Amino acid sequence: MRVLVLGVDGYIGWALAQRLAHRGYDVYGADNFFTRRRVKEVGSDSVLPIPSIGKRLIDFKKFYGRELKFFRGNVSDPGFLYRIFRDIEPDVVYHLAEQRSAPYSMLGLKQANETMVTNIVSTLNLIYAAKDMNPDVHIIKLGTMGEYGTPNIDIPEGFFEVNFRGRKDILPFPRNAGSWYHWTKVHDSNNLMFANRLWKLKITDVMQGVVYGTGTKEIENSHLYTRFDIDEVWGTALNRFAAQAVAGLPITPYGKGNQKRGFLSLEDSITCLTIALEKPPDDGEYRVLNQFDQYYSINELAETTGEVYREMTGRPAKIEHVPNPRVESEDHYYSPDHKKLQDLGYKPSGELRNDLRKIIGDLMEYKEKCVELRNVVMPRTSWRDSSGL
Ligand code: USQ
């Protein structure tokens, strides 16, 4: 089976390509190195060393005994995507080639525009390429739990039954995102849903929580690391907290820290994405999967990180609540469903404390790099101050 990973050079894409190769698929990848470039622009870098794509591809072939055929280019260019479809006729396409940072999208109008165009246009290109070139392809599209926001009611997986003025219907659950980035994912979901209604494309729309971790089973063996970001723009909550502890910096819950989010390890994210491929939707189905293991409050995560760090090193980690740079609810109800992936066979691989031990252990080997990046760790990107020209 031919599987194309758009965004193969990224945090999830590189780990996913290794799982797919390990499971015997023919893996193809595309990337334009957007993340590498933009991370450099904010003065940051991946804590785990990642070589150039050329070296990555050589190492990949050496370890997995099979080539990862790579296409360099931008999925927002329809010609580029159509060429790949023509060349390899993929059976499955993972779309991970979007601008993935909420803070980046809030830096200002330029970045907001760039996020809108990159994300919405790339998905629309994929929809048309599938429809024109291979209507049977299975599109697995990375969306986000953040599409739903934090409503004061339970969150279903995509759709819910509404009873309004005596009439009933099954409707898409209302989306209420919290950054320009998260809104692009809502727009993508709407476009995918409509494409499915128009042309019966086979689509899995993954509502993924915040992913954490330094690796997967394959990476433990191959040592072909995926990137690991800790700065305020590109790093995400738990990864940042572990790196802050290791660097001797305060762990930074934003505001009250009672905001809750769904989290899952990189290992589990890759497992779920593989399940999405191996247990596909029916032909012509648009399916939504909520993809996370557990939900936690930011305070719980900060405290657990501090405790695990102290157990491992005998040294305390400081927790410092900082003014929240985002516009978000800091105290709210949160109860999203996440049953469909479990019904398809997903079992979480581990437990938070063990996962944290592994992350902190791995980061201690790169402590100097964590310390070197200390000036880009504290939050600076303000949702309130985002401005235009
Ligand atoms: N937060 C802190 N302190 C920090 C960093 C973050 O309290 O130092 C808080 C934020 O205020 C927010 C929560 O942690 O309430 C999550 O923030 P995040 O930066 O870890 O994640 P987010 O911006 O939501 O985006 C990340 C990924 C994105 C993915 C999303 C899943 O960058 O690609 O779609 O997680 S979700 O959050 O479920 O929408």
CSV table of C-alpha atoms and ligand atoms in Angstrom, one decimal:
chain,number,residue,atom,x,y,z
A,1,MET,CA,0.0,0.0,0.0
A,2,ARG,CA,1.3,3.4,-1.0
A,3,VAL,CA,1.1,6.0,1.8
A,4,LEU,CA,1.9,9.6,1.4
A,5,VAL,CA,2.8,11.8,4.4
A,6,LEU,CA,2.5,15.5,3.7
A,7,GLY,CA,4.6,17.3,6.3
A,8,VAL,CA,7.0,14.3,6.7
A,9,ASP,CA,9.8,16.5,8.1
A,10,GLY,CA,7.8,17.6,11.2
A,11,TYR,CA,7.4,16.4,14.8
A,12,ILE,CA,4.6,13.9,14.0
A,13,GLY,CA,5.4,13.3,10.3
A,14,TRP,CA,8.9,12.0,10.9
A,15,ALA,CA,7.8,9.6,13.7
A,16,LEU,CA,4.8,8.5,11.6
A,17,ALA,CA,7.0,7.7,8.6
A,18,GLN,CA,9.1,5.4,10.7
A,19,ARG,CA,6.0,3.5,12.1
A,20,LEU,CA,4.7,3.1,8.6
A,21,ALA,CA,8.0,1.8,7.3
A,22,HIS,CA,8.2,-0.6,10.3
A,23,ARG,CA,4.8,-1.9,9.4
A,24,GLY,CA,5.8,-2.6,5.8
A,25,TYR,CA,4.1,0.2,3.9
A,26,ASP,CA,5.6,2.0,1.0
A,27,VAL,CA,6.2,5.5,2.4
A,28,TYR,CA,6.3,8.7,0.4
A,29,GLY,CA,6.8,12.1,1.9
A,30,ALA,CA,6.6,15.8,1.1
A,31,ASP,CA,7.7,18.9,2.9
A,32,ASN,CA,8.8,22.5,2.3
A,33,PHE,CA,10.7,22.9,5.6
A,34,PHE,CA,8.3,25.7,6.8
A,35,THR,CA,8.7,24.7,10.4
A,36,ARG,CA,12.5,24.5,10.3
A,37,ARG,CA,12.6,28.0,8.8
A,38,ARG,CA,10.0,29.7,11.1
A,39,VAL,CA,11.5,28.1,14.2
A,40,LYS,CA,14.9,29.7,13.3
A,41,GLU,CA,13.1,33.0,12.8
A,42,VAL,CA,12.0,33.2,16.4
A,43,GLY,CA,15.6,32.5,17.5
A,44,SER,CA,14.9,28.9,18.4
A,45,ASP,CA,15.9,25.4,17.4
A,46,SER,CA,14.9,21.7,18.0
A,47,VAL,CA,16.4,20.5,21.3
A,48,LEU,CA,16.9,17.0,19.8
A,49,PRO,CA,19.4,17.2,17.0
A,50,ILE,CA,17.8,16.7,13.6
A,51,PRO,CA,19.9,16.4,10.5
A,52,SER,CA,19.2,17.8,7.0
A,53,ILE,CA,16.5,15.9,5.0
A,54,GLY,CA,19.3,14.4,2.8
A,55,LYS,CA,20.9,12.8,5.7
A,56,ARG,CA,17.6,11.8,7.2
A,57,LEU,CA,16.6,9.9,4.0
A,58,ILE,CA,20.0,8.1,3.9
A,59,ASP,CA,19.7,7.1,7.6
A,60,PHE,CA,16.1,6.0,7.0
A,61,LYS,CA,17.0,3.7,4.2
A,62,LYS,CA,19.9,2.3,6.2
A,63,PHE,CA,17.8,1.5,9.2
A,64,TYR,CA,14.5,0.4,7.6
A,65,GLY,CA,15.9,-1.1,4.5
A,66,ARG,CA,13.5,0.7,2.3
A,67,GLU,CA,13.5,4.1,0.6
A,68,LEU,CA,11.3,7.0,1.7
A,69,LYS,CA,10.7,8.7,-1.6
A,70,PHE,CA,10.7,12.4,-0.9
A,71,PHE,CA,9.2,15.4,-2.7
A,72,ARG,CA,10.3,18.9,-1.8
A,73,GLY,CA,7.6,21.5,-2.3
A,74,ASN,CA,4.6,23.3,-1.0
A,75,VAL,CA,1.2,21.7,-0.7
A,76,SER,CA,-0.4,25.1,-1.1
A,77,ASP,CA,0.8,24.8,-4.8
A,78,PRO,CA,-1.8,22.6,-6.5
A,79,GLY,CA,0.6,21.7,-9.4
A,80,PHE,CA,3.1,20.3,-6.8
A,81,LEU,CA,0.4,18.1,-5.2
A,82,TYR,CA,-1.1,17.0,-8.5
A,83,ARG,CA,2.3,15.9,-9.7
A,84,ILE,CA,2.8,13.7,-6.6
A,85,PHE,CA,-0.6,12.1,-7.1
A,86,ARG,CA,0.2,11.5,-10.8
A,87,ASP,CA,3.7,10.0,-9.9
A,88,ILE,CA,2.8,7.7,-7.0
A,89,GLU,CA,-1.0,7.2,-7.0
A,90,PRO,CA,-1.3,7.1,-3.2
A,91,ASP,CA,-3.8,4.8,-1.5
A,92,VAL,CA,-3.7,6.9,1.7
A,93,VAL,CA,-2.6,10.5,2.3
A,94,TYR,CA,-1.9,11.9,5.7
A,95,HIS,CA,-2.2,15.7,5.7
A,96,LEU,CA,0.2,17.0,8.4
A,97,ALA,CA,1.6,19.8,6.2
A,98,GLU,CA,-0.1,22.8,7.9
A,99,GLN,CA,1.2,25.6,10.0
A,100,ARG,CA,0.8,24.1,13.4
A,101,SER,CA,1.4,26.8,16.0
A,102,ALA,CA,-1.4,28.8,17.7
A,103,PRO,CA,1.1,31.5,19.0
A,104,TYR,CA,2.7,31.8,15.5
A,105,SER,CA,-0.7,32.6,14.0
A,106,MET,CA,-1.3,35.3,16.6
A,107,LEU,CA,2.1,37.1,16.1
A,108,GLY,CA,0.4,39.5,13.7
A,109,LEU,CA,-1.6,39.9,10.5
A,110,LYS,CA,1.2,38.6,8.3
A,111,GLN,CA,1.4,35.3,10.3
A,112,ALA,CA,-2.4,35.1,10.6
A,113,ASN,CA,-2.7,35.4,6.8
A,114,GLU,CA,0.1,33.0,6.2
A,115,THR,CA,-1.6,30.5,8.5
A,116,MET,CA,-5.0,30.9,6.8
A,117,VAL,CA,-3.6,30.5,3.3
A,118,THR,CA,-1.1,27.6,4.1
A,119,ASN,CA,-3.7,25.6,6.0
A,120,ILE,CA,-7.0,26.2,4.2
A,121,VAL,CA,-5.5,26.2,0.6
A,122,SER,CA,-3.4,23.1,1.2
A,123,THR,CA,-6.5,21.1,2.4
A,124,LEU,CA,-8.5,22.4,-0.5
A,125,ASN,CA,-5.8,21.4,-3.0
A,126,LEU,CA,-5.8,17.9,-1.4
A,127,ILE,CA,-9.5,17.7,-1.8
A,128,TYR,CA,-9.3,18.6,-5.5
A,129,ALA,CA,-6.3,16.4,-6.2
A,130,ALA,CA,-8.2,13.4,-4.6
A,131,LYS,CA,-11.4,14.1,-6.5
A,132,ASP,CA,-9.6,14.6,-9.9
A,133,MET,CA,-6.9,12.0,-9.6
A,134,ASN,CA,-8.0,9.3,-7.2
A,135,PRO,CA,-11.4,9.6,-5.6
A,136,ASP,CA,-10.9,6.3,-3.7
A,137,VAL,CA,-7.9,7.6,-1.7
A,138,HIS,CA,-8.3,7.8,2.0
A,139,ILE,CA,-7.5,11.3,3.3
A,140,ILE,CA,-6.4,11.3,7.0
A,141,LYS,CA,-6.4,15.0,8.0
A,142,LEU,CA,-4.9,16.3,11.2
A,143,GLY,CA,-7.3,18.6,12.9
A,144,THR,CA,-7.4,19.6,16.6
A,145,MET,CA,-9.4,19.2,19.7
A,146,GLY,CA,-9.1,23.0,19.9
A,147,GLU,CA,-11.7,23.3,17.2
A,148,TYR,CA,-14.4,22.6,19.8
A,149,GLY,CA,-13.2,25.2,22.3
A,150,THR,CA,-14.3,24.7,25.9
A,151,PRO,CA,-18.2,24.7,25.8
A,152,ASN,CA,-20.1,24.2,29.1
A,153,ILE,CA,-21.5,20.9,27.8
A,154,ASP,CA,-20.0,17.5,26.8
A,155,ILE,CA,-18.2,17.4,23.5
A,156,PRO,CA,-19.1,14.5,21.1
A,157,GLU,CA,-16.9,13.2,18.3
A,158,GLY,CA,-17.9,15.6,15.5
A,159,PHE,CA,-21.6,15.3,15.4
A,160,PHE,CA,-24.5,15.4,17.9
A,161,GLU,CA,-28.2,15.0,18.0
A,162,VAL,CA,-30.1,18.3,18.4
A,163,ASN,CA,-33.6,18.7,19.6
A,164,PHE,CA,-34.8,22.2,18.8
A,165,ARG,CA,-38.4,23.5,18.9
A,166,GLY,CA,-39.8,20.0,18.7
A,167,ARG,CA,-37.6,18.8,15.8
A,168,LYS,CA,-34.5,16.6,15.8
A,169,ASP,CA,-31.5,16.4,13.6
A,170,ILE,CA,-27.9,15.1,13.7
A,171,LEU,CA,-25.6,18.2,13.1
A,172,PRO,CA,-21.9,19.1,13.3
A,173,PHE,CA,-21.1,20.0,16.9
A,174,PRO,CA,-20.5,23.8,17.0
A,175,ARG,CA,-16.9,24.8,16.8
A,176,ASN,CA,-15.5,27.7,18.9
A,177,ALA,CA,-11.7,27.9,18.4
A,178,GLY,CA,-9.3,30.0,20.3
A,179,SER,CA,-6.6,31.2,17.8
A,180,TRP,CA,-6.4,31.9,14.1
A,181,TYR,CA,-4.5,28.6,13.8
A,182,HIS,CA,-7.3,26.7,15.5
A,183,TRP,CA,-9.9,28.4,13.3
A,184,THR,CA,-8.1,27.3,10.2
A,185,LYS,CA,-8.7,23.7,11.3
A,186,VAL,CA,-12.4,24.5,11.7
A,187,HIS,CA,-12.5,25.8,8.2
A,188,ASP,CA,-10.7,22.7,7.0
A,189,SER,CA,-13.2,20.5,8.7
A,190,ASN,CA,-16.1,22.4,7.1
A,191,ASN,CA,-14.4,22.1,3.7
A,192,LEU,CA,-13.7,18.4,4.1
A,193,MET,CA,-17.3,17.7,5.2
A,194,PHE,CA,-18.6,19.6,2.2
A,195,ALA,CA,-16.2,17.7,-0.2
A,196,ASN,CA,-17.5,14.5,1.2
A,197,ARG,CA,-21.1,15.5,0.6
A,198,LEU,CA,-20.2,16.6,-2.9
A,199,TRP,CA,-18.0,13.8,-4.1
A,200,LYS,CA,-18.2,11.1,-1.5
A,201,LEU,CA,-14.5,11.3,-0.7
A,202,LYS,CA,-13.3,8.9,2.1
A,203,ILE,CA,-12.0,11.1,5.0
A,204,THR,CA,-10.9,10.7,8.5
A,205,ASP,CA,-10.8,14.1,10.3
A,206,VAL,CA,-8.6,13.7,13.4
A,207,MET,CA,-9.4,16.0,16.4
A,208,GLN,CA,-6.0,15.7,18.1
A,209,GLY,CA,-5.2,16.9,21.6
A,210,VAL,CA,-1.8,18.3,22.7
A,211,VAL,CA,1.0,15.8,21.9
A,212,TYR,CA,4.0,15.3,24.1
A,213,GLY,CA,7.1,13.1,24.1
A,214,THR,CA,10.6,12.8,22.7
A,215,GLY,CA,10.0,9.6,20.7
A,216,THR,CA,8.3,6.4,19.8
A,217,LYS,CA,9.2,2.7,19.9
A,218,GLU,CA,10.8,3.0,16.5
A,219,ILE,CA,12.8,6.1,17.4
A,220,GLU,CA,14.1,4.4,20.5
A,221,ASN,CA,15.6,1.7,18.2
A,222,SER,CA,16.6,3.8,15.2
A,223,HIS,CA,17.8,6.9,17.0
A,224,LEU,CA,16.4,8.9,14.1
A,225,TYR,CA,15.0,11.6,16.3
A,226,THR,CA,12.1,13.8,15.5
A,227,ARG,CA,12.2,17.5,16.3
A,228,PHE,CA,11.4,18.7,19.9
A,229,ASP,CA,10.5,22.4,20.4
A,230,ILE,CA,10.4,24.2,23.7
A,231,ASP,CA,10.2,27.9,22.8
A,232,GLU,CA,7.0,29.9,23.5
A,233,VAL,CA,5.9,29.9,19.8
A,234,TRP,CA,6.6,26.3,18.7
A,235,GLY,CA,6.8,24.4,22.0
A,236,THR,CA,3.6,22.9,23.6
A,237,ALA,CA,2.6,22.7,27.2
A,238,LEU,CA,4.0,19.4,28.6
A,239,ASN,CA,7.2,19.3,26.5
A,240,ARG,CA,7.9,22.9,27.6
A,241,PHE,CA,7.3,22.1,31.2
A,242,ALA,CA,9.8,19.1,31.1
A,243,ALA,CA,12.4,21.2,29.4
A,244,GLN,CA,11.9,24.2,31.8
A,245,ALA,CA,12.5,21.8,34.7
A,246,VAL,CA,15.6,20.4,33.1
A,247,ALA,CA,17.0,23.9,32.2
A,248,GLY,CA,16.4,25.1,35.8
A,249,LEU,CA,13.7,27.6,34.6
A,250,PRO,CA,10.4,28.0,36.2
A,251,ILE,CA,7.5,25.9,34.8
A,252,THR,CA,5.0,28.4,33.4
A,253,PRO,CA,1.2,27.7,33.8
A,254,TYR,CA,-0.5,30.6,32.0
A,255,GLY,CA,-2.9,32.5,34.3
A,256,LYS,CA,-4.8,30.4,36.9
A,257,GLY,CA,-3.7,27.2,35.1
A,258,ASN,CA,-7.1,25.6,35.6
A,259,GLN,CA,-7.6,25.4,31.8
A,260,LYS,CA,-8.0,21.8,30.7
A,261,ARG,CA,-6.9,20.1,27.5
A,262,GLY,CA,-6.7,16.5,26.1
A,263,PHE,CA,-3.2,15.2,25.9
A,264,LEU,CA,-1.5,12.1,24.4
A,265,SER,CA,2.0,10.9,23.9
A,266,LEU,CA,3.7,10.9,20.6
A,267,GLU,CA,3.8,7.1,20.7
A,268,ASP,CA,0.0,7.1,21.1
A,269,SER,CA,-0.6,9.7,18.5
A,270,ILE,CA,1.3,7.6,16.0
A,271,THR,CA,-0.6,4.5,17.1
A,272,CYS,CA,-3.9,6.3,16.6
A,273,LEU,CA,-2.9,7.6,13.2
A,274,THR,CA,-2.0,4.1,12.1
A,275,ILE,CA,-5.3,2.7,13.4
A,276,ALA,CA,-7.0,5.4,11.3
A,277,LEU,CA,-5.3,3.9,8.3
A,278,GLU,CA,-5.7,0.2,9.1
A,279,LYS,CA,-9.4,0.6,10.2
A,280,PRO,CA,-10.6,3.0,7.5
A,281,PRO,CA,-14.0,4.5,7.2
A,282,ASP,CA,-16.5,3.1,4.7
A,283,ASP,CA,-16.2,4.2,1.2
A,284,GLY,CA,-17.8,7.7,0.9
A,285,GLU,CA,-17.7,8.3,4.7
A,286,TYR,CA,-16.6,11.4,6.5
A,287,ARG,CA,-15.5,10.3,10.0
A,288,VAL,CA,-14.4,12.4,13.0
A,289,LEU,CA,-12.1,10.9,15.6
A,290,ASN,CA,-11.3,12.7,18.9
A,291,GLN,CA,-7.7,11.7,19.5
A,292,PHE,CA,-6.3,12.0,23.0
A,293,ASP,CA,-5.7,9.8,26.0
A,294,GLN,CA,-6.7,11.9,29.0
A,295,TYR,CA,-7.5,15.4,29.8
A,296,TYR,CA,-5.7,17.3,32.5
A,297,SER,CA,-5.6,20.8,33.9
A,298,ILE,CA,-2.4,22.7,33.2
A,299,ASN,CA,-1.8,22.9,36.9
A,300,GLU,CA,-1.9,19.1,37.3
A,301,LEU,CA,0.6,18.8,34.5
A,302,ALA,CA,2.9,21.5,36.0
A,303,GLU,CA,2.8,19.8,39.4
A,304,THR,CA,3.3,16.3,38.1
A,305,THR,CA,6.3,17.5,36.0
A,306,GLY,CA,7.8,19.1,39.1
A,307,GLU,CA,7.3,16.0,41.2
A,308,VAL,CA,8.8,13.6,38.6
A,309,TYR,CA,11.7,16.0,38.1
A,310,ARG,CA,12.4,16.0,41.9
A,311,GLU,CA,12.1,12.2,42.2
A,312,MET,CA,14.6,11.9,39.4
A,313,THR,CA,17.2,14.5,40.5
A,314,GLY,CA,16.5,15.3,44.1
A,315,ARG,CA,16.2,18.9,43.1
A,316,PRO,CA,12.9,20.9,43.2
A,317,ALA,CA,11.4,22.5,40.1
A,318,LYS,CA,9.9,26.0,40.5
A,319,ILE,CA,6.3,26.6,39.3
A,320,GLU,CA,5.6,30.2,38.4
A,321,HIS,CA,2.2,31.3,37.2
A,322,VAL,CA,2.7,34.0,34.5
A,323,PRO,CA,0.1,36.4,33.1
A,324,ASN,CA,-1.9,34.5,30.4
A,325,PRO,CA,-0.7,35.8,27.0
A,326,ARG,CA,-3.8,34.1,25.4
A,327,VAL,CA,-7.5,35.0,25.4
A,328,GLU,CA,-8.9,31.8,26.8
A,329,SER,CA,-11.1,30.6,29.7
A,330,GLU,CA,-9.0,29.6,32.7
A,331,ASP,CA,-11.8,27.9,34.6
A,332,HIS,CA,-14.2,25.8,32.7
A,333,TYR,CA,-16.1,22.5,32.3
A,334,TYR,CA,-14.4,20.0,29.9
A,335,SER,CA,-15.7,16.6,29.0
A,336,PRO,CA,-15.0,15.5,25.4
A,337,ASP,CA,-15.8,12.0,24.2
A,338,HIS,CA,-13.0,9.8,23.0
A,339,LYS,CA,-14.4,6.4,22.5
A,340,LYS,CA,-14.2,5.8,18.7
A,341,LEU,CA,-10.5,5.1,18.6
A,342,GLN,CA,-10.8,2.8,21.7
A,343,ASP,CA,-13.5,0.9,19.8
A,344,LEU,CA,-11.1,0.6,16.9
A,345,GLY,CA,-8.5,-1.0,19.2
A,346,TYR,CA,-6.5,1.9,20.6
A,347,LYS,CA,-5.0,1.2,24.1
A,348,PRO,CA,-2.8,3.9,25.6
A,349,SER,CA,0.8,2.8,25.8
A,350,GLY,CA,1.7,4.2,29.1
A,351,GLU,CA,1.0,6.4,32.1
A,352,LEU,CA,1.8,10.1,32.4
A,353,ARG,CA,4.5,9.8,35.1
A,354,ASN,CA,6.4,7.1,33.2
A,355,ASP,CA,6.1,9.2,30.0
A,356,LEU,CA,7.5,12.2,31.9
A,357,ARG,CA,10.4,10.1,33.3
A,358,LYS,CA,11.4,9.2,29.8
A,359,ILE,CA,11.1,12.8,28.5
A,360,ILE,CA,13.0,14.3,31.3
A,361,GLY,CA,15.7,11.5,31.1
A,362,ASP,CA,16.1,12.2,27.3
A,363,LEU,CA,16.2,16.0,27.8
A,364,MET,CA,18.9,15.7,30.5
A,365,GLU,CA,21.2,14.5,27.8
A,366,TYR,CA,20.5,17.8,26.0
A,367,LYS,CA,20.4,20.0,29.1
A,368,GLU,CA,22.9,22.5,27.6
A,369,LYS,CA,20.6,23.0,24.6
A,370,CYS,CA,17.6,23.6,26.9
A,371,VAL,CA,19.6,26.2,28.8
A,372,GLU,CA,20.9,27.8,25.5
A,373,LEU,CA,17.3,28.4,24.5
A,374,ARG,CA,16.2,30.0,27.8
A,375,ASN,CA,15.7,33.4,26.2
A,376,VAL,CA,12.9,32.1,23.9
A,377,VAL,CA,11.0,30.1,26.5
A,378,MET,CA,9.1,32.8,28.4
A,379,PRO,CA,5.8,33.8,26.8
A,380,ARG,CA,5.9,36.9,24.7
A,381,THR,CA,3.3,36.4,22.0
A,382,SER,CA,0.1,38.1,23.2
A,383,TRP,CA,-3.3,37.4,21.7
A,384,ARG,CA,-4.4,40.9,22.8
A,385,ASP,CA,-1.5,42.7,21.2
A,386,SER,CA,-1.6,40.9,17.8
A,387,SER,CA,-1.7,43.7,15.2
A,388,GLY,CA,-1.6,44.4,11.5
A,389,LEU,CA,0.6,46.5,9.3
B,1,USQ,N1,0.1,26.7,28.4
B,1,USQ,C1,0.5,27.1,29.6
B,1,USQ,N2,1.9,27.3,29.7
B,1,USQ,C2,2.7,27.1,28.7
B,1,USQ,C3,2.3,26.7,27.4
B,1,USQ,C4,0.9,26.5,27.3
B,1,USQ,O1,-0.2,27.3,30.5
B,1,USQ,O2,3.9,27.4,28.9
B,1,USQ,C5,-1.4,26.4,28.2
B,1,USQ,C6,-2.1,27.3,27.1
B,1,USQ,O3,-2.5,28.5,27.7
B,1,USQ,C7,-3.2,26.4,26.7
B,1,USQ,C8,-2.7,25.0,26.9
B,1,USQ,O4,-1.5,25.1,27.7
B,1,USQ,O5,-4.3,26.6,27.5
B,1,USQ,C9,-2.3,24.3,25.6
B,1,USQ,O6,-1.4,25.2,24.9
B,1,USQ,P1,-0.2,24.5,24.0
B,1,USQ,O7,0.7,25.6,23.5
B,1,USQ,O8,0.3,23.3,24.6
B,1,USQ,O9,-1.1,23.9,22.8
B,1,USQ,P2,-2.0,24.7,21.7
B,1,USQ,O10,-1.5,26.1,21.4
B,1,USQ,O11,-3.4,24.5,22.0
B,1,USQ,O12,-1.6,23.9,20.3
B,1,USQ,C10,-1.0,22.6,20.4
B,1,USQ,C11,-0.4,22.3,19.0
B,1,USQ,C12,-1.4,22.3,17.9
B,1,USQ,C13,-2.5,21.3,18.3
B,1,USQ,C14,-3.1,21.6,19.7
B,1,USQ,C15,-4.1,20.6,20.2
B,1,USQ,O13,0.6,23.3,18.8
B,1,USQ,O14,-0.8,22.0,16.7
B,1,USQ,O15,-3.6,21.4,17.4
B,1,USQ,O16,-2.0,21.6,20.6
B,1,USQ,S1,-5.3,21.3,21.2
B,1,USQ,O17,-4.7,22.1,22.2
B,1,USQ,O18,-6.1,20.2,21.7
B,1,USQ,O19,-6.1,22.1,20.3
